Coordinates of C-alpha atoms in Angstrom, one line a residue:
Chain A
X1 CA 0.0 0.0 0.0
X2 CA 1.1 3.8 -0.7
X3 CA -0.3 5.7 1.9
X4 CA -1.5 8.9 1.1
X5 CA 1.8 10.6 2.3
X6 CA 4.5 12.9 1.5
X7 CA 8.0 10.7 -0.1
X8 CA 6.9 7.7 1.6
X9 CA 9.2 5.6 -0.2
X10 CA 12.2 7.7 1.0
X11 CA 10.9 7.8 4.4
X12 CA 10.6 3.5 4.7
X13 CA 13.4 3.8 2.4
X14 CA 16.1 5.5 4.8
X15 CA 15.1 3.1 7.3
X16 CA 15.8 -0.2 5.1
X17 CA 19.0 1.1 4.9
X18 CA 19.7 1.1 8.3
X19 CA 19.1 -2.4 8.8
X20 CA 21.5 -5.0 10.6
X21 CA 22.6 -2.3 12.1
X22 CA 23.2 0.2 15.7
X23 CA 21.9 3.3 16.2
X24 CA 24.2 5.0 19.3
X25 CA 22.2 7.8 21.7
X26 CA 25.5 10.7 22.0
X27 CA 25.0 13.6 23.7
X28 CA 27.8 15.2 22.3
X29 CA 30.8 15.7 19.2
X30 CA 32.9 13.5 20.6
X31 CA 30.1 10.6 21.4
X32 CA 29.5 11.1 18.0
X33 CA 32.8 10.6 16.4
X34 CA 33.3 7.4 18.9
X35 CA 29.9 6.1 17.8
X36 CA 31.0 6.4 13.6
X37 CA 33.9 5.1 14.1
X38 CA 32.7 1.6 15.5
X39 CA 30.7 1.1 12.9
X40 CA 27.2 2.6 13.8
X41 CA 24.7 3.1 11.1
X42 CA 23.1 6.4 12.5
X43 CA 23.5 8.1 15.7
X44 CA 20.5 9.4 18.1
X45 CA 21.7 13.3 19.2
X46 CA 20.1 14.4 22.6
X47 CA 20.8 16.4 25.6
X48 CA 20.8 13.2 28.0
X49 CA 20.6 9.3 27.5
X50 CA 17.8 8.1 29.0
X51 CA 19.5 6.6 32.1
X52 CA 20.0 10.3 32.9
X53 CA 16.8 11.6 32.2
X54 CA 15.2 9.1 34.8
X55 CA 17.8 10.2 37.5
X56 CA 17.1 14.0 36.9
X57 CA 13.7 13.7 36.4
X58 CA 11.5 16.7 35.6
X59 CA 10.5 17.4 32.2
X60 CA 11.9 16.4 29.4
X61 CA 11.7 18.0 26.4
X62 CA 13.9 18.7 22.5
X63 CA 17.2 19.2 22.4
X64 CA 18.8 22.3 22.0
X65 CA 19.5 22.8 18.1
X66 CA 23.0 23.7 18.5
X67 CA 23.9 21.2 19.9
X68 CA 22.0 18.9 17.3
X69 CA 23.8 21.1 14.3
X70 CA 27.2 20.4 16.0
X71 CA 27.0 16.5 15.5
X72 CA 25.0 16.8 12.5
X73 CA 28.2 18.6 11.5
X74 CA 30.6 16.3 12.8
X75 CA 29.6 13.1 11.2
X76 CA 28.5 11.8 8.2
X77 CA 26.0 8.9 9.0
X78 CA 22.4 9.8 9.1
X79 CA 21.2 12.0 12.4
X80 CA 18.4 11.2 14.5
X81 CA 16.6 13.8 17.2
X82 CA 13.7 13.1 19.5
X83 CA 10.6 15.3 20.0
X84 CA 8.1 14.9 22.6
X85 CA 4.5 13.0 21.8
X86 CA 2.2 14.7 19.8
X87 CA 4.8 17.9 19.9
X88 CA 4.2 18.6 16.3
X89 CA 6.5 22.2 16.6
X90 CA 9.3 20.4 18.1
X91 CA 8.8 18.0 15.0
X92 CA 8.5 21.5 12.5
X93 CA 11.8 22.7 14.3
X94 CA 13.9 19.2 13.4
X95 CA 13.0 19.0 10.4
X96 CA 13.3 22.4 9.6
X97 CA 17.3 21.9 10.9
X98 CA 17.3 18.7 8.6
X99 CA 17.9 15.9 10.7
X100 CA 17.6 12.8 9.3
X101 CA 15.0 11.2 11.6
X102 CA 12.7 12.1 14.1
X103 CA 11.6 9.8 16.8
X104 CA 8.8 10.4 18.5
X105 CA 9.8 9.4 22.0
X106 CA 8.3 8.4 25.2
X107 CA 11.9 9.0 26.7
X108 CA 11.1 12.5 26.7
X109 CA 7.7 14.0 28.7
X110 CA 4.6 14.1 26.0
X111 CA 3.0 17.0 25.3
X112 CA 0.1 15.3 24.3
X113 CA -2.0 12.6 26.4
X114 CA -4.1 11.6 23.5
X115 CA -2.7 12.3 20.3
X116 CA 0.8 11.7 18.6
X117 CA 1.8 13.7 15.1
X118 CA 0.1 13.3 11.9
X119 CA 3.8 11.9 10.7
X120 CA 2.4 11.6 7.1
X121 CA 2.4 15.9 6.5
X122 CA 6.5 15.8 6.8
X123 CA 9.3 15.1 4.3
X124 CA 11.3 14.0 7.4
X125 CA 10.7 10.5 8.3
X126 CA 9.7 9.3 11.7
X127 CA 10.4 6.4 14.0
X128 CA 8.3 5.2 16.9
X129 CA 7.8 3.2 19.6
X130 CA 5.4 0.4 20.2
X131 CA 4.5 -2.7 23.0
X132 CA 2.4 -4.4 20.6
X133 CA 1.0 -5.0 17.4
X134 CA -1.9 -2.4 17.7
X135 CA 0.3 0.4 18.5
X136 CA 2.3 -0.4 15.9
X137 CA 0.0 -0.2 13.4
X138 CA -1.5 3.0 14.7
X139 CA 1.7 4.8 14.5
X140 CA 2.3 3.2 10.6
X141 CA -1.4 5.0 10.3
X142 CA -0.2 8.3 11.7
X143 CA 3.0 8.0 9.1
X144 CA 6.0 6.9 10.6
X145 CA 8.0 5.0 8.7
X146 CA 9.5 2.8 10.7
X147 CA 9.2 1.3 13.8
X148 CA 10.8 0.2 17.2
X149 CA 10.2 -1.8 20.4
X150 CA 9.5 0.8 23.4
X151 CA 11.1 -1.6 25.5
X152 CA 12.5 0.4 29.1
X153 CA 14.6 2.7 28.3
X154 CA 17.7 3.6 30.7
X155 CA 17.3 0.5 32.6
X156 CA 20.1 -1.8 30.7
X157 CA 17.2 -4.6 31.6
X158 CA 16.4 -6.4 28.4
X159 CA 13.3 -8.0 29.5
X160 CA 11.0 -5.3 28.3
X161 CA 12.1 -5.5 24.9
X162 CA 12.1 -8.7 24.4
X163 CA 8.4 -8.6 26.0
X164 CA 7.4 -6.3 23.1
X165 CA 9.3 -7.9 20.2
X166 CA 8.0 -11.1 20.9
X167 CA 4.5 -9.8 21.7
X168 CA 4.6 -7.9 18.4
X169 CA 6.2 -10.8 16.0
X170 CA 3.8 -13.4 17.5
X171 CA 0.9 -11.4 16.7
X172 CA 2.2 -11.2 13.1
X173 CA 2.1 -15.2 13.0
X174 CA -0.8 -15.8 14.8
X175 CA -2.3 -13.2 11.6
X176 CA -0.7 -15.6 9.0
X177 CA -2.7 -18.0 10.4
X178 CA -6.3 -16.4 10.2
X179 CA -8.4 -16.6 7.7
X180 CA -9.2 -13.2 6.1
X181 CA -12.9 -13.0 7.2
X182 CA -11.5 -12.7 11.1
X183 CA -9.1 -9.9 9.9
X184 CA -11.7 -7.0 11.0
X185 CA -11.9 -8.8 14.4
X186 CA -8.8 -8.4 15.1
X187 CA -8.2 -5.1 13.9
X188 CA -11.0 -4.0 16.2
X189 CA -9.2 -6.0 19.3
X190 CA -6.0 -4.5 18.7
X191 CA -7.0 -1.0 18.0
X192 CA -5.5 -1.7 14.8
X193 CA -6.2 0.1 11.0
X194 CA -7.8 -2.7 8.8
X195 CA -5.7 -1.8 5.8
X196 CA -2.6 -2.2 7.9
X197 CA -4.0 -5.5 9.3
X198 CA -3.8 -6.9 6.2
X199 CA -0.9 -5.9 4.7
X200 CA 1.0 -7.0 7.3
X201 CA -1.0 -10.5 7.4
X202 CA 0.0 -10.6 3.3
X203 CA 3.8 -9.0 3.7
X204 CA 4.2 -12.0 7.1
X205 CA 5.9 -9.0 8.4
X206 CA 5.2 -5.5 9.5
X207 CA 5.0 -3.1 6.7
X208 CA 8.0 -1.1 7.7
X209 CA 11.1 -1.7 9.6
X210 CA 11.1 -2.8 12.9
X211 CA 14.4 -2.2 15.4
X212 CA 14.7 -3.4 19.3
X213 CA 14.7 -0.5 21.4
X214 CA 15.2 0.2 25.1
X215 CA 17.5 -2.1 27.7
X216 CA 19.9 -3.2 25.2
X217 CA 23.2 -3.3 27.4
X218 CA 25.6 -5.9 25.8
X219 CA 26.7 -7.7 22.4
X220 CA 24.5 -11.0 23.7
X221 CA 21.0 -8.2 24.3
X222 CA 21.5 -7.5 21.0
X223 CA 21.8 -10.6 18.5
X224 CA 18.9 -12.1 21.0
X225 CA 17.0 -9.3 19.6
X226 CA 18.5 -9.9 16.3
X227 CA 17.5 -13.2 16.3
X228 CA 13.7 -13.1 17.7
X229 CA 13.5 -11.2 14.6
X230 CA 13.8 -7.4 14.9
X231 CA 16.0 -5.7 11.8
X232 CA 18.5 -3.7 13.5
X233 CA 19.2 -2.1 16.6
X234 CA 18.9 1.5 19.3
X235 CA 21.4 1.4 22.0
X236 CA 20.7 4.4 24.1
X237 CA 22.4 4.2 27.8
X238 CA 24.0 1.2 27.0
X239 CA 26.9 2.3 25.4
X240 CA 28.1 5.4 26.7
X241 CA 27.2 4.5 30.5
X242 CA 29.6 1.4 30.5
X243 CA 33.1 1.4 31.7
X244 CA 34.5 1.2 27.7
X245 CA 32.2 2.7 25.5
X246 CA 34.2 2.5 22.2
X247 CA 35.1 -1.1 22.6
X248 CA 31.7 -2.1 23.3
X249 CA 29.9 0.0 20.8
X250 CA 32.4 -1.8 18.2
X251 CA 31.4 -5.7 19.9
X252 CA 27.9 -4.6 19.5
X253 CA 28.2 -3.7 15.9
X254 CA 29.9 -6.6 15.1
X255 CA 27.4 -8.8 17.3
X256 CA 24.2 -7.7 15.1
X257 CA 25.9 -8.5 11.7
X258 CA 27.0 -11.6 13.4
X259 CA 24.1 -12.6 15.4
X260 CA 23.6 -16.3 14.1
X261 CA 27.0 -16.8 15.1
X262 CA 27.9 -18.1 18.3
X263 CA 31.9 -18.3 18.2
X264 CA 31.8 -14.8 17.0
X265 CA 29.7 -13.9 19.4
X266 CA 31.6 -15.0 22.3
X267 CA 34.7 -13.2 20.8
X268 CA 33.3 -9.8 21.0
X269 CA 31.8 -10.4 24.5
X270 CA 35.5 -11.1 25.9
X271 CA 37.0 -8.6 28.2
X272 CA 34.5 -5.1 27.4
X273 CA 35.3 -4.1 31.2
X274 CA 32.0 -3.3 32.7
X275 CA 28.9 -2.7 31.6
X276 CA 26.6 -0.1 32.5
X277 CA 24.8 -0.9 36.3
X278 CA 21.3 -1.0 35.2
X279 CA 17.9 -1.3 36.8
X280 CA 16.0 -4.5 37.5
X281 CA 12.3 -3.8 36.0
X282 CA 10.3 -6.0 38.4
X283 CA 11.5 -3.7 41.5
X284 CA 10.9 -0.8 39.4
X285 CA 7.3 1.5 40.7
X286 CA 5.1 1.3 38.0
X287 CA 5.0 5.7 38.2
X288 CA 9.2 5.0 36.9
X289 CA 7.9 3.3 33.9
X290 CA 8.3 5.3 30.7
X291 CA 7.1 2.3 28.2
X292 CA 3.3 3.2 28.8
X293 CA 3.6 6.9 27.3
X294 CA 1.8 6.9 23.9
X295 CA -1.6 6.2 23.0
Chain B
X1 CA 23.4 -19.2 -11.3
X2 CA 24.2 -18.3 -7.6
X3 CA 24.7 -14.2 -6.8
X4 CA 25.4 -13.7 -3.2
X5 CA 24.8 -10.4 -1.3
X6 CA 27.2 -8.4 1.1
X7 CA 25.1 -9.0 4.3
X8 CA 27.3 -7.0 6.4
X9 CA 24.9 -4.4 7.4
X10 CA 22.1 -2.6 4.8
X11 CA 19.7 -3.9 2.8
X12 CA 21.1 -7.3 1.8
X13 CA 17.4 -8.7 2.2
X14 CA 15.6 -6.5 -0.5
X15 CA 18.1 -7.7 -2.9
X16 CA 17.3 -11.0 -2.2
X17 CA 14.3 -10.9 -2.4
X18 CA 14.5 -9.4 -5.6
X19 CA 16.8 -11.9 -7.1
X20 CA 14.4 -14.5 -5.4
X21 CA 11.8 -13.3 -8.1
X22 CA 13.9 -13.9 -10.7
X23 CA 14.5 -17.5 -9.7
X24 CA 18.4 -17.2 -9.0
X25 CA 19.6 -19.4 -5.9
X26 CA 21.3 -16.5 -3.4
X27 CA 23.7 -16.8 0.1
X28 CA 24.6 -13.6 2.6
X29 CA 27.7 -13.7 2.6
X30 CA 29.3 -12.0 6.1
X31 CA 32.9 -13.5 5.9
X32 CA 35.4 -14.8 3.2
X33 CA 34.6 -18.5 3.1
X34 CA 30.7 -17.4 2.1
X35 CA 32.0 -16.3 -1.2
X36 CA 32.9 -19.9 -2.9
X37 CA 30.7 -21.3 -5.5
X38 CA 29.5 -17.6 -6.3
X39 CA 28.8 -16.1 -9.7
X40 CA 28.5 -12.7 -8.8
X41 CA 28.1 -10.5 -5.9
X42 CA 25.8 -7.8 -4.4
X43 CA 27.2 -4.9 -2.4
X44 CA 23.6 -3.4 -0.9
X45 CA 22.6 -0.1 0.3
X46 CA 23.5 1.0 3.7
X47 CA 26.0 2.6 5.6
X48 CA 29.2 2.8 3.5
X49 CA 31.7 3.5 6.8
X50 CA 29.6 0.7 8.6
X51 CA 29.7 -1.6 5.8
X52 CA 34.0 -0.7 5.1
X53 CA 34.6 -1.4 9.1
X54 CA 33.4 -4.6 9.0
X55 CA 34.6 -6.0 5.4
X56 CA 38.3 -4.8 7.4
X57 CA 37.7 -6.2 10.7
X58 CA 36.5 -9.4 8.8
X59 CA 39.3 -9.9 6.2
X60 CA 36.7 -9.7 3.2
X61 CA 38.7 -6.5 1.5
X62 CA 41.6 -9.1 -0.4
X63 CA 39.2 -11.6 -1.1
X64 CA 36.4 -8.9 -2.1
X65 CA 39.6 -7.3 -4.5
X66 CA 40.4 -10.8 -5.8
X67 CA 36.4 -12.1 -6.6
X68 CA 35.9 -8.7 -8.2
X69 CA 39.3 -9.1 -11.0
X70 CA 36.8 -12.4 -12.2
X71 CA 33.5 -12.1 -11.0
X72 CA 30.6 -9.4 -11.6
X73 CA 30.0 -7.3 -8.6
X74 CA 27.3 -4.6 -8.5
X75 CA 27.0 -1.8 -5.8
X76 CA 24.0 0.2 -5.0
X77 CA 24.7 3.4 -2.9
X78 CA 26.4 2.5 -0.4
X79 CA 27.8 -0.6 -2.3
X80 CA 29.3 2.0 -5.0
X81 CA 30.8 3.9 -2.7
X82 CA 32.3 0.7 -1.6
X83 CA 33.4 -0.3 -5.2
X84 CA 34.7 3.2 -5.9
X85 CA 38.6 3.9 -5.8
X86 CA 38.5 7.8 -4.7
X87 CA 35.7 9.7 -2.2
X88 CA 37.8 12.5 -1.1
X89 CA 38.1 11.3 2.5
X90 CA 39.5 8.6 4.9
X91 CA 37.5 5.2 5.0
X92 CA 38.2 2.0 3.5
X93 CA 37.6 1.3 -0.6
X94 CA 37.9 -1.4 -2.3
X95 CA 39.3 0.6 -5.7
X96 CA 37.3 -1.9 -8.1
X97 CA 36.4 0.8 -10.2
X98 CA 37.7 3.4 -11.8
X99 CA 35.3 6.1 -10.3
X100 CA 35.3 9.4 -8.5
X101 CA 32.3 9.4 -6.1
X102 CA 31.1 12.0 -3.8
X103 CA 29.1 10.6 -0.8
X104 CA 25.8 12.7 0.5
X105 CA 26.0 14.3 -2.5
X106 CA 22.2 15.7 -2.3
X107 CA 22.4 16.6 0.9
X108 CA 20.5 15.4 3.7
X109 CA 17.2 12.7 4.1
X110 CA 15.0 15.7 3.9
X111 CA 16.3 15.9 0.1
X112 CA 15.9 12.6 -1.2
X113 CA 14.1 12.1 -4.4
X114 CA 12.8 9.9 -6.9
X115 CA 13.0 10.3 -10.6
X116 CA 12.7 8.4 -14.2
X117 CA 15.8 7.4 -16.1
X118 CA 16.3 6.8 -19.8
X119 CA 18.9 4.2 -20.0
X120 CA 19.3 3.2 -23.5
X121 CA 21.9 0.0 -22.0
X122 CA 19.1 -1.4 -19.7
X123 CA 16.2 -1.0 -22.5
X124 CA 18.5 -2.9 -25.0
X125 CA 19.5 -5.4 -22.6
X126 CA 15.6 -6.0 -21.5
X127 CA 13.9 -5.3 -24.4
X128 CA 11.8 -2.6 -23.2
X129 CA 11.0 1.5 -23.4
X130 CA 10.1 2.1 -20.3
X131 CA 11.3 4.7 -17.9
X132 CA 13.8 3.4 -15.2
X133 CA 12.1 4.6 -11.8
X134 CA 14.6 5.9 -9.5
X135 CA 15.0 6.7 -5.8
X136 CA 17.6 8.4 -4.6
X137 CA 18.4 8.4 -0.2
X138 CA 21.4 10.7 0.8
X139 CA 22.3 9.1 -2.5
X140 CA 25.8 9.8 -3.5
X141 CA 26.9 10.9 -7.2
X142 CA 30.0 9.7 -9.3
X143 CA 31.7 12.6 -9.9
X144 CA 33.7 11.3 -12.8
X145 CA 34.8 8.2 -14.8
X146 CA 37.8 7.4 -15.9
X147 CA 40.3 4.5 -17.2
X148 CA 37.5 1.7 -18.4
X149 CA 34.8 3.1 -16.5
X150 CA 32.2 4.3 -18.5
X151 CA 28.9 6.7 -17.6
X152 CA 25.4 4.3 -17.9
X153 CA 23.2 6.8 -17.0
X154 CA 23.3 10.6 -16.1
X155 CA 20.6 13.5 -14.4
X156 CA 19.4 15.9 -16.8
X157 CA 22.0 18.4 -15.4
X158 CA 25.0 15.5 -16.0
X159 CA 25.4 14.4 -12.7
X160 CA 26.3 11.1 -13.2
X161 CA 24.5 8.0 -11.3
X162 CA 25.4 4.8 -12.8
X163 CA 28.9 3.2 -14.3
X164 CA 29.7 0.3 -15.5
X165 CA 33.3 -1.1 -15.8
X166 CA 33.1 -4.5 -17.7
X167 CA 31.3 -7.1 -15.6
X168 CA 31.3 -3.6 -12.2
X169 CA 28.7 -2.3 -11.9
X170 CA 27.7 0.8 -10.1
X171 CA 24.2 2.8 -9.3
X172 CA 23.4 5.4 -7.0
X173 CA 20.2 4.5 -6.7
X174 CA 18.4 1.5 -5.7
X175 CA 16.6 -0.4 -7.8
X176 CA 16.2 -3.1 -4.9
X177 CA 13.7 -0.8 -3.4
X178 CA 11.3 -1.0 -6.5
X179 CA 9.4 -3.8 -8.2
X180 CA 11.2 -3.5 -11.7
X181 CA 14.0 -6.3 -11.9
X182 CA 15.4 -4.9 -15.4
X183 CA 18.6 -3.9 -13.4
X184 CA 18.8 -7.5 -11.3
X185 CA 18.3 -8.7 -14.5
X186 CA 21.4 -7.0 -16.5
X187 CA 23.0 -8.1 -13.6
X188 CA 22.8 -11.3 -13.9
X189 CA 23.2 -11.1 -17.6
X190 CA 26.7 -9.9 -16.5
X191 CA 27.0 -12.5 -14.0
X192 CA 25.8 -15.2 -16.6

C-alpha cells in the first residue's frame, strides 16, 4: 500500500538502509565521532541518555539545536533527534534543521495525552515506539516510517524488549494464520487500521522496519534481539554509561551482523570491562515506567 | 546461477528478495569463506563506513579485490561507494572501479528524491521502453569516470548515477527498493 503521504518511499526507504545495524544515543561531538567510528549506522543526538533523564527527572523535552547542528556537522552517518509525543512544533523545528529522523519518543515528557503527530504531512521520516502489534499499526497509520520496540529505556534490563518484540512478532504469526474474514476482528481488538492489518498479514511481516529498542546493554541483548527477529538495533544508555564505550559499541556492531554466530559472538563479549549498572524492571514502581507513554 | 549479497549491514534482504523473483539461488555472505561457488556479488545499500569497518575487521577486502578481477559485482549506494577507488576522504575502498564518487551528495534525508531514467543500455538489454524509476536516499553521485569506467546513466544536469566497468557495476540509486527487476536482470546477464 502507498499511503497517502508525502515521499513515503524515502521515508521507509532510509530506514531499510539502516538495517543490521546500531543506532548510538551521543549527547555530544565527541560521542558522536566514537559512535561512527565503531561502525554505527546512524546516531540518536540528545541532551541526556535516557539513564539520565530518569535520574534527573522533571521534564523532558527537545534538544537544544546547536547542539543537534554540532553533531549533524561532525559526522556523516544519518542524524536522529527526538521530540516529545504529539509535539508537532518540536517535530517543525527538526525537520526544519534537517535531521535525518525524528523519533517520537516516550523518553522525553509528551505534550500530548491523546494524540501523537500526523507523521504523514512531513518530508522528514519518523520512528516510533510500540509494546504491541496495535500500536504499531497505529503509528504506521499516523506515518512513521518505521518502527521500534518501546522496550524500558535507561534500565540496561532487556526483559522489556524482548516482551514487546515477541509480543509484536507473534501477533504477526498468529495473523498468518487467520483466515481473512477474522481480519476485522482483530483489527478492532487490537486497536488496529484494517488496511494495515492486512498488509502486514499478506507481507508475514510489519509493513515497515522494525528495530529493538530500550535495555539493550551488551553484544548478547542485542543478536537475541536480532535473532527473535527485529531488523537492526537502538542502544541508548548502553553504550556510553559502560566502563568502555568505544570497545563495546564496536562488539555490539559486530554482534548484530554476526548474530547467528555463536563463536563470533563470544569473541566480542571477551573482556569489554564493565557494563553499565542498570535497573531490574520488576523492582521498578510502576510511576518509573516510561514504556506506557503513547496512546 | 548463484549471486550472493554483502550482508554486512544494509539492505542485503531486498536484494534478495529481488533476485528470489527472478528465480536465481542466493547466500549472505558475512565472511570470506561465504564467497565460494558464487557467480556474482551484491554490495547493498546502507552505511558505507559501517559496511568498510566490517569488510576490514573481517578480512573480506583481499578476497572482495580478488572475486571482483573475475567475477561481476554490483554496488548500490552505499555498495558503490564501496566499489569506488576515490571519495575524497579517509574510509576504507575497495578501488574496483575506476570512479570518483562523492558521498551525500544531495544533501540530507529531507532531500531525497525519486526520478525516471532513460537508459538506452538497460532497455536494449531488457527489451523494453520504459522509464527506469529511481530513488535516490542521501544518494551519493559519481563525480567522474575514468580509465575503463564508463557513464550508464546521467541527471538531466550531468550528474552522473550509474557506471559500469566490464562485468562492475555501479548505481546510485536503488533499484532493490522498486518492483522493476530490469537492473537484477542485466546483472545477472553480467553474471551469466
Amino acid at each position: 500500500m502507498q499511503p497517502n503521504t508525502v515521499a513515503w518511499t524515502e521515508k521507509k526507504g532510509l530506514a531499510q538502509m539502516l538495517k543490521g545495524g546500531v543506532i548510538m544515543d551521543v549527547v555530544n561531538v565527541e560521542h558522536a565521532k566514537i559512535a561512527e567510528d565503531a561502525g554505527a549506522c546512524a546516531v540518536m543526538a540528545l541532551e541526556r541518555v535516557p539513564a539520565d533523564i530518569r535520574a534527573d527527572g522533571g521534564v523532558a523535552r527537545m534538544s537544544d539545536p546547536d547542539m543537534i547542528l554540532k553533531i549533524m556537522d561532525a559526522v556523516s552517518i544519518p542524524v536522529m533527534a527526538k521530540c516529545r509525543i504529539g509535539h508537532f512544533v518540536e517535530a517543525q523545528i527538526l525537520e526544519s534543521i534537517g535531521v535525518d529522523y525524528i523519533d517520537e519518543s516516550e523518553v522525553l515528557t509528551p505534550a500530548d495525552e491523546e494524540h501523537h503527530i500526523l507523521k504523514h504531512n512531513f518530508k522528514v521520516p519518523f520512528v516510533c515506539g510500540c509494546r504491541n502489534i496495535g500500536e504499531a499499526l497505529r503509528r504506521i497509520g499516523e506515518g512513521a516510517a518505521m518502527i521500534r520496540t518501546k522496550g524500558e529505556a535507561g534500565t540496561g534490563d532487556v526483559v522489556e524488549a524482548v516482551r514487546h518484540a515477541r509480543t509484536v512478532i507473534g501477533a504477526i504469526r498468529q495473523l498468518q494464520t487467520m483466515g481473512d474474514e477474522e481480519l476485522m476482528a482483530f483489527a478492532k481488538n487490537n486497536g488496529a487500521p484494517y488496511e494495515l492489518v492486512k498488509e502486514t498479514k499478506e507481507l508475514g511481516r510489519m509493513p515497515v522496519v522494525n528495530f529493538a529498542a530500550g535495555g539493550v546493554a551488551t553484544p548478547a541483548d542485542a543478536a537475541l534481539m536480532m535473532q527473535l527477529g527485529v531488523d537492526g538495533v537502538f542502544v541508548g544508555s548502553g553504550i556510553f554509561k559502560s566502563g568502555n564505550p568505544a570497545q563495546r559499541a564496536q562488539a555490539i556492531v559486530k554482534a548484530v551482523t554476526h548474530y547467528q554466530d555463536a563463536s563470533i559472538l563470544a569473541e566480542v563479549s571477551k573482556n569489554l570491562g564493565e557494563a553499565m549498572v542498570g535497573r531490574n524492571i520488576s523492582q521498578m514502581p510502576e510511576a518509573d515506567k516510561i514504556a506506557g507513554r503513547g496512546w | 546461477m548463484k549471486i550472493g549479497v554483502l550482508a554486512l549491514q544494509g539492505d542485503f534482504a531486498e536484494h534478495v528478495s529481488m533476485l528470489k523473483k527472478l528465480g536465481v539461488e542466493t547466500a549472505e555472505v558475512r565472511l570470506p569463506e561465504h564467497l565460494k561457488s558464487l557467480d556474482g556479488l551484491i554490495i547493498p545499500g546502507g552505511e558505507s563506513t559501517t559496511i568498510g569497518k566490517l569488510a576490514v575487521t573481517y578480512g573480506l577486502m583481499e578476497p572482495l579485490r580478488e572475486f571482483g578481477k573475475s567475477r561481476a559485482i554490483w554496488g548500490t549506494c552505499a555498495g558503490a561507494i564501496f566499489l569506488s577507488s576515490d571519495i575524497g576522504r579517509d574510509q576504507p575502498l575497495l578501488g574496483l572501479m575506476s570512479i570518483k564518487v562523492l558521498r551525500n551528495a544531495f544533501g540530507r534525508q529531507v532531500d531525497s528524491f525519486e526520478t525516471d531514467l532513460d537508459i538506452e543500455e538497460l532497455y536494449k538489454a531488457t527489451g523494453t521502453e520504459r522509464p527506469y524509476h529511481a530513488v535516490f536516499i542521501r544518494a551519493p553521485i559519481i563525480e567522474s569516470v575514468s580509465g575503463s569506467a564508463r557513464v550508464l546513466s546521467a541527471l538531466e544536469d550531468g550528474r552522473i548515477v550509474a557506471a559500469q566497468q566490464g562485468h562492475l557495476l555501479a548505481t546510485s540509486f536503488h533499484p532493490e527498493l522498486t518492483d522493476d527487476t530490469r537492473f537484477h536482470e542485466y546483472f545477472i546477464s553480467l553474471a551469466g
